[in-house]
mmCIF file of C-alpha atoms in Angstrom:
data_model
loop_
_atom_site.group_PDB
_atom_site.id
_atom_site.type_symbol
_atom_site.label_atom_id
_atom_site.label_comp_id
_atom_site.label_asym_id
_atom_site.label_seq_id
_atom_site.Cartn_x
_atom_site.Cartn_y
_atom_site.Cartn_z
ATOM 1 C CA UNK A 1 41.243 48.974 5.073
ATOM 2 C CA UNK A 2 42.956 50.637 8.033
ATOM 3 C CA UNK A 3 42.383 53.705 10.169
ATOM 4 C CA UNK A 4 44.861 56.652 10.111
ATOM 5 C CA UNK A 5 46.499 55.030 13.092
ATOM 6 C CA UNK A 6 47.077 51.780 11.200
ATOM 7 C CA UNK A 7 44.457 49.660 12.992
ATOM 8 C CA UNK A 8 42.142 47.388 11.031
ATOM 9 C CA UNK A 9 38.475 48.443 11.116
ATOM 10 C CA UNK A 10 37.342 44.818 11.067
ATOM 11 C CA UNK A 11 39.254 44.244 14.272
ATOM 12 C CA UNK A 12 36.744 46.387 16.119
ATOM 13 C CA UNK A 13 33.594 45.293 14.284
ATOM 14 C CA UNK A 14 32.807 42.456 16.762
ATOM 15 C CA UNK A 15 33.277 44.916 19.625
ATOM 16 C CA UNK A 16 30.874 47.392 18.066
ATOM 17 C CA UNK A 17 28.363 44.571 17.551
ATOM 18 C CA UNK A 18 28.674 43.559 21.191
ATOM 19 C CA UNK A 19 28.229 47.122 22.315
ATOM 20 C CA UNK A 20 25.142 47.451 20.157
ATOM 21 C CA UNK A 21 23.627 44.355 21.723
ATOM 22 C CA UNK A 22 24.420 45.622 25.213
ATOM 23 C CA UNK A 23 22.895 48.995 24.364
ATOM 24 C CA UNK A 24 19.742 47.341 23.025
ATOM 25 C CA UNK A 25 19.487 45.177 26.135
ATOM 26 C CA UNK A 26 19.947 48.216 28.344
ATOM 27 C CA UNK A 27 17.222 50.008 26.391
ATOM 28 C CA UNK A 28 14.811 47.145 27.023
ATOM 29 C CA UNK A 29 15.573 47.135 30.751
ATOM 30 C CA UNK A 30 15.118 50.892 30.989
ATOM 31 C CA UNK A 31 11.846 50.810 29.107
ATOM 32 C CA UNK A 32 10.278 48.124 31.306
ATOM 33 C CA UNK A 33 7.442 49.324 33.495
ATOM 34 C CA UNK A 34 9.145 48.867 36.849
ATOM 35 C CA UNK A 35 6.212 49.878 39.076
ATOM 36 C CA UNK A 36 4.025 47.108 37.642
ATOM 37 C CA UNK A 37 6.851 44.558 37.862
ATOM 38 C CA UNK A 38 7.815 45.416 41.442
ATOM 39 C CA UNK A 39 4.161 45.497 42.552
ATOM 40 C CA UNK A 40 3.549 42.057 41.076
ATOM 41 C CA UNK A 41 6.683 40.703 42.792
ATOM 42 C CA UNK A 42 5.580 42.256 46.078
ATOM 43 C CA UNK A 43 2.159 40.649 45.778
ATOM 44 C CA UNK A 44 3.741 37.248 45.138
ATOM 45 C CA UNK A 45 6.065 37.754 48.112
ATOM 46 C CA UNK A 46 3.181 38.685 50.424
ATOM 47 C CA UNK A 47 1.285 35.711 49.099
ATOM 48 C CA UNK A 48 4.192 33.437 50.064
ATOM 49 C CA UNK A 49 3.993 34.601 53.687
ATOM 50 C CA UNK A 50 0.224 34.267 53.807
ATOM 51 C CA UNK A 51 0.306 30.787 52.274
ATOM 52 C CA UNK A 52 3.041 29.714 54.689
ATOM 53 C CA UNK A 53 0.966 30.909 57.629
ATOM 54 C CA UNK A 54 -2.146 29.141 56.359
ATOM 55 C CA UNK A 55 -0.472 25.769 55.615
ATOM 56 C CA UNK A 56 2.479 25.294 57.974
ATOM 57 C CA UNK A 57 0.282 23.501 60.491
ATOM 58 C CA UNK A 58 -1.867 21.626 57.969
ATOM 59 C CA UNK A 59 -0.164 18.225 58.219
ATOM 60 C CA UNK A 60 -2.940 16.553 56.251
ATOM 61 C CA UNK A 61 -2.042 18.828 53.309
ATOM 62 C CA UNK A 62 1.730 19.406 53.590
ATOM 63 C CA UNK A 63 2.770 15.798 54.296
ATOM 64 C CA UNK A 64 4.448 16.897 57.516
ATOM 65 C CA UNK A 65 6.594 19.538 55.794
ATOM 66 C CA UNK A 66 5.667 23.055 57.020
ATOM 67 C CA UNK A 67 7.564 24.619 54.105
ATOM 68 C CA UNK A 68 5.862 22.494 51.419
ATOM 69 C CA UNK A 69 3.461 25.109 50.085
ATOM 70 C CA UNK A 70 5.901 27.972 50.674
ATOM 71 C CA UNK A 71 8.599 26.437 48.505
ATOM 72 C CA UNK A 72 6.128 25.460 45.793
ATOM 73 C CA UNK A 73 4.630 28.940 45.714
ATOM 74 C CA UNK A 74 8.097 30.451 45.359
ATOM 75 C CA UNK A 75 8.899 27.922 42.635
ATOM 76 C CA UNK A 76 5.674 28.811 40.808
ATOM 77 C CA UNK A 77 6.592 32.489 41.078
ATOM 78 C CA UNK A 78 10.052 31.816 39.701
ATOM 79 C CA UNK A 79 8.653 29.896 36.750
ATOM 80 C CA UNK A 80 6.101 32.665 36.219
ATOM 81 C CA UNK A 81 8.823 35.346 36.107
ATOM 82 C CA UNK A 82 10.769 33.175 33.612
ATOM 83 C CA UNK A 83 7.626 32.968 31.445
ATOM 84 C CA UNK A 84 7.291 36.749 31.681
ATOM 85 C CA UNK A 85 10.887 37.190 30.458
ATOM 86 C CA UNK A 86 10.280 34.750 27.618
ATOM 87 C CA UNK A 87 7.087 36.629 26.633
ATOM 88 C CA UNK A 88 8.934 39.964 26.556
ATOM 89 C CA UNK A 89 11.732 38.368 24.515
ATOM 90 C CA UNK A 90 9.290 36.921 22.003
ATOM 91 C CA UNK A 91 7.156 40.035 21.929
ATOM 92 C CA UNK A 92 3.401 40.432 21.733
ATOM 93 C CA UNK A 93 3.646 41.036 17.978
ATOM 94 C CA UNK A 94 5.352 37.683 17.449
ATOM 95 C CA UNK A 95 2.692 35.988 19.555
ATOM 96 C CA UNK A 96 0.102 37.664 17.325
ATOM 97 C CA UNK A 97 1.246 35.437 14.489
ATOM 98 C CA UNK A 98 1.188 32.365 16.709
ATOM 99 C CA UNK A 99 -2.425 32.893 17.825
ATOM 100 C CA UNK A 100 -3.863 30.064 15.663
ATOM 101 C CA UNK A 101 -1.433 27.559 17.200
ATOM 102 C CA UNK A 102 -1.972 28.820 20.757
ATOM 103 C CA UNK A 103 -5.761 28.845 20.285
ATOM 104 C CA UNK A 104 -5.768 25.296 18.924
ATOM 105 C CA UNK A 105 -3.565 24.070 21.767
ATOM 106 C CA UNK A 106 -5.831 25.666 24.385
ATOM 107 C CA UNK A 107 -8.885 24.001 22.824
ATOM 108 C CA UNK A 108 -7.171 20.612 22.924
ATOM 109 C CA UNK A 109 -6.220 21.068 26.583
ATOM 110 C CA UNK A 110 -9.700 22.043 27.805
ATOM 111 C CA UNK A 111 -11.196 19.215 25.809
ATOM 112 C CA UNK A 112 -8.757 16.857 27.521
ATOM 113 C CA UNK A 113 -10.273 17.896 30.871
ATOM 114 C CA UNK A 114 -13.557 16.343 29.731
ATOM 115 C CA UNK A 115 -11.847 13.015 29.092
ATOM 116 C CA UNK A 116 -10.580 10.519 31.699
ATOM 117 C CA UNK A 117 -7.432 12.678 31.905
ATOM 118 C CA UNK A 118 -9.470 15.306 33.750
ATOM 119 C CA UNK A 119 -9.659 15.494 37.539
ATOM 120 C CA UNK A 120 -12.128 17.048 39.982
ATOM 121 C CA UNK A 121 -10.691 19.401 42.592
ATOM 122 C CA UNK A 122 -12.876 21.367 45.005
ATOM 123 C CA UNK A 123 -15.999 20.409 43.071
ATOM 124 C CA UNK A 124 -14.805 21.632 39.675
ATOM 125 C CA UNK A 125 -13.842 19.103 37.006
ATOM 126 C CA UNK A 126 -11.342 21.558 35.516
ATOM 127 C CA UNK A 127 -7.925 20.021 36.079
ATOM 128 C CA UNK A 128 -5.423 17.707 34.475
ATOM 129 C CA UNK A 129 -3.152 15.921 37.006
ATOM 130 C CA UNK A 130 0.308 15.580 35.450
ATOM 131 C CA UNK A 131 1.955 13.598 38.270
ATOM 132 C CA UNK A 132 4.314 14.421 41.109
ATOM 133 C CA UNK A 133 1.602 16.355 42.886
ATOM 134 C CA UNK A 134 1.343 18.866 40.040
ATOM 135 C CA UNK A 135 -1.890 19.712 38.266
ATOM 136 C CA UNK A 136 -2.791 21.963 35.341
ATOM 137 C CA UNK A 137 -5.908 24.098 34.971
ATOM 138 C CA UNK A 138 -6.123 24.828 31.198
ATOM 139 C CA UNK A 139 -8.892 27.424 31.609
ATOM 140 C CA UNK A 140 -6.315 29.828 33.063
ATOM 141 C CA UNK A 141 -4.448 29.851 29.753
ATOM 142 C CA UNK A 142 -7.656 30.121 27.743
ATOM 143 C CA UNK A 143 -8.011 33.623 29.162
ATOM 144 C CA UNK A 144 -4.773 34.595 27.423
ATOM 145 C CA UNK A 145 -5.672 33.005 24.080
ATOM 146 C CA UNK A 146 -9.093 34.688 24.098
ATOM 147 C CA UNK A 147 -7.405 38.077 24.626
ATOM 148 C CA UNK A 148 -4.785 37.513 21.934
ATOM 149 C CA UNK A 149 -7.219 35.960 19.464
ATOM 150 C CA UNK A 150 -9.898 38.635 19.781
ATOM 151 C CA UNK A 151 -7.268 41.402 19.656
ATOM 152 C CA UNK A 152 -5.778 39.934 16.491
ATOM 153 C CA UNK A 153 -9.158 39.874 14.724
ATOM 154 C CA UNK A 154 -10.498 43.197 15.961
ATOM 155 C CA UNK A 155 -7.294 45.167 15.296
ATOM 156 C CA UNK A 156 -6.187 43.653 11.980
ATOM 157 C CA UNK A 157 -7.955 46.050 9.604
ATOM 158 C CA UNK A 158 -7.708 49.046 11.938
ATOM 159 C CA UNK A 159 -3.945 48.764 12.408
ATOM 160 C CA UNK A 160 -3.574 48.279 8.621
ATOM 161 C CA UNK A 161 -5.375 51.608 8.109
ATOM 162 C CA UNK A 162 -8.316 50.076 6.232
ATOM 163 C CA UNK A 163 -10.918 50.913 8.900
ATOM 164 C CA UNK A 164 -11.405 53.289 11.811
ATOM 165 C CA UNK A 165 -13.309 50.729 13.878
ATOM 166 C CA UNK A 166 -13.959 46.964 13.646
ATOM 167 C CA UNK A 167 -16.952 46.187 11.421
ATOM 168 C CA UNK A 168 -19.857 43.958 12.470
ATOM 169 C CA UNK A 169 -18.548 40.880 10.672
ATOM 170 C CA UNK A 170 -15.170 41.156 12.397
ATOM 171 C CA UNK A 171 -16.853 41.536 15.795
ATOM 172 C CA UNK A 172 -18.992 38.475 15.101
ATOM 173 C CA UNK A 173 -15.892 36.441 14.241
ATOM 174 C CA UNK A 174 -14.162 37.580 17.418
ATOM 175 C CA UNK A 175 -17.155 36.634 19.547
ATOM 176 C CA UNK A 176 -17.308 33.232 17.887
ATOM 177 C CA UNK A 177 -13.626 32.719 18.677
ATOM 178 C CA UNK A 178 -14.328 33.382 22.371
ATOM 179 C CA UNK A 179 -17.612 31.466 22.518
ATOM 180 C CA UNK A 180 -16.116 28.063 21.672
ATOM 181 C CA UNK A 181 -13.686 27.732 24.609
ATOM 182 C CA UNK A 182 -16.164 29.396 26.961
ATOM 183 C CA UNK A 183 -18.779 26.816 26.043
ATOM 184 C CA UNK A 184 -16.352 23.967 26.675
ATOM 185 C CA UNK A 185 -15.287 25.421 30.040
ATOM 186 C CA UNK A 186 -18.950 25.751 30.983
ATOM 187 C CA UNK A 187 -19.382 22.009 30.442
ATOM 188 C CA UNK A 188 -16.777 21.220 33.159
ATOM 189 C CA UNK A 189 -18.520 23.190 34.815
ATOM 190 C CA UNK A 190 -16.153 26.033 35.803
ATOM 191 C CA UNK A 191 -18.520 28.931 36.270
ATOM 192 C CA UNK A 192 -15.945 31.201 37.865
ATOM 193 C CA UNK A 193 -13.592 31.037 34.856
ATOM 194 C CA UNK A 194 -16.504 31.618 32.482
ATOM 195 C CA UNK A 195 -17.447 34.733 34.406
ATOM 196 C CA UNK A 196 -13.890 36.081 34.062
ATOM 197 C CA UNK A 197 -13.857 35.260 30.342
ATOM 198 C CA UNK A 198 -17.141 37.083 29.856
ATOM 199 C CA UNK A 199 -15.754 40.222 31.493
ATOM 200 C CA UNK A 200 -12.606 39.934 29.334
ATOM 201 C CA UNK A 201 -14.766 39.820 26.210
ATOM 202 C CA UNK A 202 -16.626 42.964 27.294
ATOM 203 C CA UNK A 203 -13.389 44.785 28.109
ATOM 204 C CA UNK A 204 -11.869 43.832 24.747
ATOM 205 C CA UNK A 205 -14.916 44.991 22.813
ATOM 206 C CA UNK A 206 -15.065 48.324 24.642
ATOM 207 C CA UNK A 207 -11.370 48.993 24.002
ATOM 208 C CA UNK A 208 -11.607 48.016 20.315
ATOM 209 C CA UNK A 209 -14.095 50.746 19.460
ATOM 210 C CA UNK A 210 -16.755 48.250 18.368
ATOM 211 C CA UNK A 211 -20.351 49.461 18.270
ATOM 212 C CA UNK A 212 -21.881 49.746 21.734
ATOM 213 C CA UNK A 213 -24.864 47.796 20.426
ATOM 214 C CA UNK A 214 -22.671 44.716 20.607
ATOM 215 C CA UNK A 215 -21.814 45.417 24.243
ATOM 216 C CA UNK A 216 -25.465 45.965 25.202
ATOM 217 C CA UNK A 217 -26.461 42.886 23.279
ATOM 218 C CA UNK A 218 -23.841 40.777 25.084
ATOM 219 C CA UNK A 219 -25.028 41.976 28.465
ATOM 220 C CA UNK A 220 -28.592 41.018 27.560
ATOM 221 C CA UNK A 221 -27.412 37.645 26.208
ATOM 222 C CA UNK A 222 -25.480 37.007 29.412
ATOM 223 C CA UNK A 223 -28.574 37.596 31.541
ATOM 224 C CA UNK A 224 -30.663 35.374 29.273
ATOM 225 C CA UNK A 225 -27.910 32.732 29.295
ATOM 226 C CA UNK A 226 -27.753 32.712 33.092
ATOM 227 C CA UNK A 227 -31.512 32.141 33.279
ATOM 228 C CA UNK A 228 -31.299 29.392 30.652
ATOM 229 C CA UNK A 229 -28.379 27.628 32.362
ATOM 230 C CA UNK A 230 -30.273 27.618 35.639
ATOM 231 C CA UNK A 231 -33.539 26.459 34.038
ATOM 232 C CA UNK A 232 -31.798 23.588 32.229
ATOM 233 C CA UNK A 233 -30.013 22.461 35.396
ATOM 234 C CA UNK A 234 -26.540 22.846 33.920
ATOM 235 C CA UNK A 235 -25.108 23.991 37.245
ATOM 236 C CA UNK A 236 -23.864 21.482 39.774
ATOM 237 C CA UNK A 237 -25.518 21.341 43.178
ATOM 238 C CA UNK A 238 -22.520 22.876 44.945
ATOM 239 C CA UNK A 239 -22.635 25.886 42.604
ATOM 240 C CA UNK A 240 -26.358 26.431 43.249
ATOM 241 C CA UNK A 241 -25.691 26.174 46.975
ATOM 242 C CA UNK A 242 -22.980 28.854 46.722
ATOM 243 C CA UNK A 243 -25.400 31.306 45.171
ATOM 244 C CA UNK A 244 -28.053 30.416 47.717
ATOM 245 C CA UNK A 245 -25.582 31.043 50.551
ATOM 246 C CA UNK A 246 -24.676 34.401 48.991
ATOM 247 C CA UNK A 247 -28.311 35.421 48.777
ATOM 248 C CA UNK A 248 -28.940 34.311 52.370
ATOM 249 C CA UNK A 249 -25.764 33.949 54.474
ATOM 250 C CA UNK A 250 -27.789 32.537 57.374
ATOM 251 C CA UNK A 251 -29.345 29.805 55.213
ATOM 252 C CA UNK A 252 -26.928 27.078 56.383
ATOM 253 C CA UNK A 253 -24.133 28.543 58.537
ATOM 254 C CA UNK A 254 -22.620 25.141 59.255
ATOM 255 C CA UNK A 255 -22.884 23.958 55.644
ATOM 256 C CA UNK A 256 -22.842 25.945 52.421
ATOM 257 C CA UNK A 257 -22.534 29.254 54.303
ATOM 258 C CA UNK A 258 -19.661 28.041 56.491
ATOM 259 C CA UNK A 259 -16.832 29.336 54.284
ATOM 260 C CA UNK A 260 -18.115 32.878 53.982
ATOM 261 C CA UNK A 261 -19.121 33.111 57.636
ATOM 262 C CA UNK A 262 -15.677 31.991 58.821
ATOM 263 C CA UNK A 263 -14.025 34.291 56.285
ATOM 264 C CA UNK A 264 -15.864 37.314 57.626
ATOM 265 C CA UNK A 265 -15.013 36.368 61.209
ATOM 266 C CA UNK A 266 -11.321 36.098 60.293
ATOM 267 C CA UNK A 267 -11.204 39.450 58.496
ATOM 268 C CA UNK A 268 -13.311 41.202 61.116
ATOM 269 C CA UNK A 269 -11.082 40.038 63.979
ATOM 270 C CA UNK A 270 -7.974 41.586 62.416
ATOM 271 C CA UNK A 271 -8.716 45.191 63.320
ATOM 272 C CA UNK A 272 -6.326 47.891 62.181
ATOM 273 C CA UNK A 273 -2.964 46.144 62.509
ATOM 274 C CA UNK A 274 -3.985 42.479 62.781
ATOM 275 C CA UNK A 275 -3.075 39.775 65.239
ATOM 276 C CA UNK A 276 0.407 39.379 63.757
ATOM 277 C CA UNK A 277 1.804 36.936 61.233
ATOM 278 C CA UNK A 278 1.298 33.289 62.304
ATOM 279 C CA UNK A 279 -0.874 34.441 65.259
ATOM 280 C CA UNK A 280 -4.379 34.538 63.794
ATOM 281 C CA UNK A 281 -6.736 32.294 65.767
ATOM 282 C CA UNK A 282 -8.938 31.534 62.734
ATOM 283 C CA UNK A 283 -5.902 30.700 60.621
ATOM 284 C CA UNK A 284 -3.994 28.634 63.195
ATOM 285 C CA UNK A 285 -7.257 26.931 64.197
ATOM 286 C CA UNK A 286 -7.858 26.019 60.516
ATOM 287 C CA UNK A 287 -11.427 27.284 60.601
ATOM 288 C CA UNK A 288 -11.380 28.762 57.074
ATOM 289 C CA UNK A 289 -11.310 26.160 54.270
ATOM 290 C CA UNK A 290 -9.108 26.637 51.175
ATOM 291 C CA UNK A 291 -7.242 29.398 52.949
ATOM 292 C CA UNK A 292 -4.098 29.047 50.846
ATOM 293 C CA UNK A 293 -6.017 29.401 47.573
ATOM 294 C CA UNK A 294 -9.426 31.031 47.197
ATOM 295 C CA UNK A 295 -9.585 32.505 50.725
ATOM 296 C CA UNK A 296 -5.983 33.669 51.143
ATOM 297 C CA UNK A 297 -7.186 37.250 51.646
ATOM 298 C CA UNK A 298 -8.654 36.210 55.001
ATOM 299 C CA UNK A 299 -5.141 35.486 56.301
ATOM 300 C CA UNK A 300 -4.132 39.058 55.386
ATOM 301 C CA UNK A 301 -7.218 40.494 57.037
ATOM 302 C CA UNK A 302 -6.780 38.567 60.266
ATOM 303 C CA UNK A 303 -3.003 38.598 60.705
ATOM 304 C CA UNK A 304 -2.003 41.863 58.975
ATOM 305 C CA UNK A 305 -5.186 43.801 59.654
ATOM 306 C CA UNK A 306 -6.686 46.625 57.656
ATOM 307 C CA UNK A 307 -3.207 47.994 56.945
ATOM 308 C CA UNK A 308 -1.853 44.746 55.492
ATOM 309 C CA UNK A 309 -5.030 43.979 53.536
ATOM 310 C CA UNK A 310 -5.058 47.583 52.288
ATOM 311 C CA UNK A 311 -1.453 47.190 51.093
ATOM 312 C CA UNK A 312 -2.568 44.297 48.863
ATOM 313 C CA UNK A 313 -5.298 46.488 47.402
ATOM 314 C CA UNK A 314 -2.821 49.312 46.766
ATOM 315 C CA UNK A 315 -0.382 46.999 44.986
ATOM 316 C CA UNK A 316 -3.215 45.595 42.839
ATOM 317 C CA UNK A 317 -4.242 49.163 42.126
ATOM 318 C CA UNK A 318 -0.717 50.011 40.943
ATOM 319 C CA UNK A 319 -0.742 47.049 38.578
ATOM 320 C CA UNK A 320 -4.097 48.154 37.097
ATOM 321 C CA UNK A 321 -3.059 51.830 36.928
ATOM 322 C CA UNK A 322 0.164 51.087 35.072
ATOM 323 C CA UNK A 323 -1.661 48.663 32.769
ATOM 324 C CA UNK A 324 -4.118 51.453 31.930
ATOM 325 C CA UNK A 325 -1.187 53.748 31.088
ATOM 326 C CA UNK A 326 0.300 51.084 28.816
ATOM 327 C CA UNK A 327 -3.058 50.648 27.043
ATOM 328 C CA UNK A 328 -3.437 54.390 26.572
ATOM 329 C CA UNK A 329 0.099 55.124 25.358
ATOM 330 C CA UNK A 330 0.510 52.382 22.755
ATOM 331 C CA UNK A 331 0.092 53.503 19.155
ATOM 332 C CA UNK A 332 -1.508 50.281 17.830
ATOM 333 C CA UNK A 333 -5.041 49.057 18.485
ATOM 334 C CA UNK A 334 -3.746 45.472 18.933
ATOM 335 C CA UNK A 335 -1.653 46.517 21.951
ATOM 336 C CA UNK A 336 -4.468 48.583 23.398
ATOM 337 C CA UNK A 337 -6.954 45.702 23.120
ATOM 338 C CA UNK A 338 -4.531 43.151 24.655
ATOM 339 C CA UNK A 339 -3.807 45.487 27.585
ATOM 340 C CA UNK A 340 -7.529 46.209 28.080
ATOM 341 C CA UNK A 341 -8.335 42.489 28.187
ATOM 342 C CA UNK A 342 -5.690 41.952 30.895
ATOM 343 C CA UNK A 343 -7.031 44.920 32.869
ATOM 344 C CA UNK A 344 -10.594 43.528 32.750
ATOM 345 C CA UNK A 345 -9.286 40.086 33.805
ATOM 346 C CA UNK A 346 -7.207 41.249 36.751
ATOM 347 C CA UNK A 347 -9.763 43.810 37.983
ATOM 348 C CA UNK A 348 -12.768 41.471 37.940
ATOM 349 C CA UNK A 349 -10.921 38.471 39.350
ATOM 350 C CA UNK A 350 -9.444 40.472 42.227
ATOM 351 C CA UNK A 351 -12.829 42.067 42.964
ATOM 352 C CA UNK A 352 -14.617 38.716 42.909
ATOM 353 C CA UNK A 353 -12.000 36.986 45.095
ATOM 354 C CA UNK A 354 -11.873 39.703 47.734
ATOM 355 C CA UNK A 355 -15.633 40.314 47.480
ATOM 356 C CA UNK A 356 -16.489 36.704 48.225
ATOM 357 C CA UNK A 357 -14.386 36.787 51.419
ATOM 358 C CA UNK A 358 -16.301 39.888 52.506
ATOM 359 C CA UNK A 359 -19.684 38.412 51.578
ATOM 360 C CA UNK A 360 -20.457 40.947 48.829
ATOM 361 C CA UNK A 361 -19.909 38.484 45.982
ATOM 362 C CA UNK A 362 -20.837 34.795 45.623
ATOM 363 C CA UNK A 363 -18.129 32.164 46.115
ATOM 364 C CA UNK A 364 -16.825 31.338 42.642
ATOM 365 C CA UNK A 365 -13.571 29.531 43.256
ATOM 366 C CA UNK A 366 -11.278 32.194 41.722
ATOM 367 C CA UNK A 367 -7.735 32.806 43.005
ATOM 368 C CA UNK A 368 -6.417 36.211 43.967
ATOM 369 C CA UNK A 369 -3.935 37.190 41.231
ATOM 370 C CA UNK A 370 -0.262 36.758 42.303
ATOM 371 C CA UNK A 371 -1.228 36.022 45.913
ATOM 372 C CA UNK A 372 -3.140 32.728 45.962
ATOM 373 C CA UNK A 373 -1.409 29.375 45.743
ATOM 374 C CA UNK A 374 -1.696 27.704 42.364
ATOM 375 C CA UNK A 375 0.725 27.080 39.496
ATOM 376 C CA UNK A 376 -1.610 27.535 36.520
ATOM 377 C CA UNK A 377 -2.942 30.840 37.813
ATOM 378 C CA UNK A 378 0.535 32.096 38.682
ATOM 379 C CA UNK A 379 1.943 31.176 35.263
ATOM 380 C CA UNK A 380 -0.960 32.813 33.440
ATOM 381 C CA UNK A 381 -0.851 36.146 35.302
ATOM 382 C CA UNK A 382 2.923 36.447 34.825
ATOM 383 C CA UNK A 383 2.538 35.776 31.088
ATOM 384 C CA UNK A 384 0.001 38.595 31.120
ATOM 385 C CA UNK A 385 2.561 40.880 32.809
ATOM 386 C CA UNK A 386 5.017 39.871 30.068
ATOM 387 C CA UNK A 387 2.486 40.929 27.421
ATOM 388 C CA UNK A 388 2.052 44.309 29.113
ATOM 389 C CA UNK A 389 5.808 44.789 29.336
ATOM 390 C CA UNK A 390 6.235 43.823 25.686
ATOM 391 C CA UNK A 391 3.621 46.397 24.629
ATOM 392 C CA UNK A 392 5.481 49.062 26.570
ATOM 393 C CA UNK A 393 8.961 48.042 25.393
ATOM 394 C CA UNK A 394 8.045 47.799 21.711
ATOM 395 C CA UNK A 395 6.137 51.061 21.445
ATOM 396 C CA UNK A 396 7.843 53.825 19.456
ATOM 397 C CA UNK A 397 10.083 56.112 21.518
ATOM 398 C CA UNK A 398 8.581 59.538 22.227
ATOM 399 C CA UNK A 399 10.542 62.706 22.162
#
């Protein structure tokens, strides 16, 4: 078959197919949420500078290479962005079908931590050392599987049009799915991660439309569980000391209260504009422990001042704001619940991390999303960004 001009139609079929692929790719790029992507990249970039400042003089940590942590943080960020792209390409709906596999894998990994493969870092037996100086914290990825697994169960009948809200049996199944990995993580013990997971569960339930009696019951169970854990002595001594130091900062200023006292000194000395990058006396003097990970916000407070620290809060706020828009605008409950779980995760973890440096929250060993040094955390938060982008990209176009 030929056109009126004598050209074969089949000759141009490959070209039309290529153009269709390019158009589809362009549509995906245009429909990405660029504010959330650029804010996350900016946070990771700021984190690189703060980590570099905190570690360039720490020869006992960087093996004499002042760029050691900087390069590794940038590498972690690059891998995280690649995981985000892969997540968008696969799509959150495809991952919905892979939840059983992902859930099973996450259970295997956290169980492996309790075997001789596990390693203790900073008091928490929550890591698997894979060699070459790299380590894996499986509990970071459990947060994702809890979100995906609970969303799959809670939204299945609602998205199919069989129910308006999840029934009690479905909610019970979803809670059971979350309880198993949370119980294993508690055995490590990794109390900080369990706290984040508990907040994720509450956020997911609220977004799913489940009965508020479940939410109130969970809050009551959490309080009772905290009392029981303390009474049974399931917490390690260092965790009890952290809560004691939070309740009374002057209890042991040179011991358990040292971290928080030095953190407040660092942030308080920054003033409006800070001492300048690489010029903070607390940072260069190495007075704040774990400053490249849990206490990275103190570097921002001291060296970039209120303005620099405020910029981090603004960027985190943009991420949460755009995530809320994505949750609100999607037409399926599954997407809404996944986005809500991520919002609860990011919001609580950022609040806890910054709060513990200011002395308004107990020290829980949680990294600041996108900013703190750590491969597992960086990979997990970028996968979460990929899920948010997938929800936005795959929603129906509006007129």
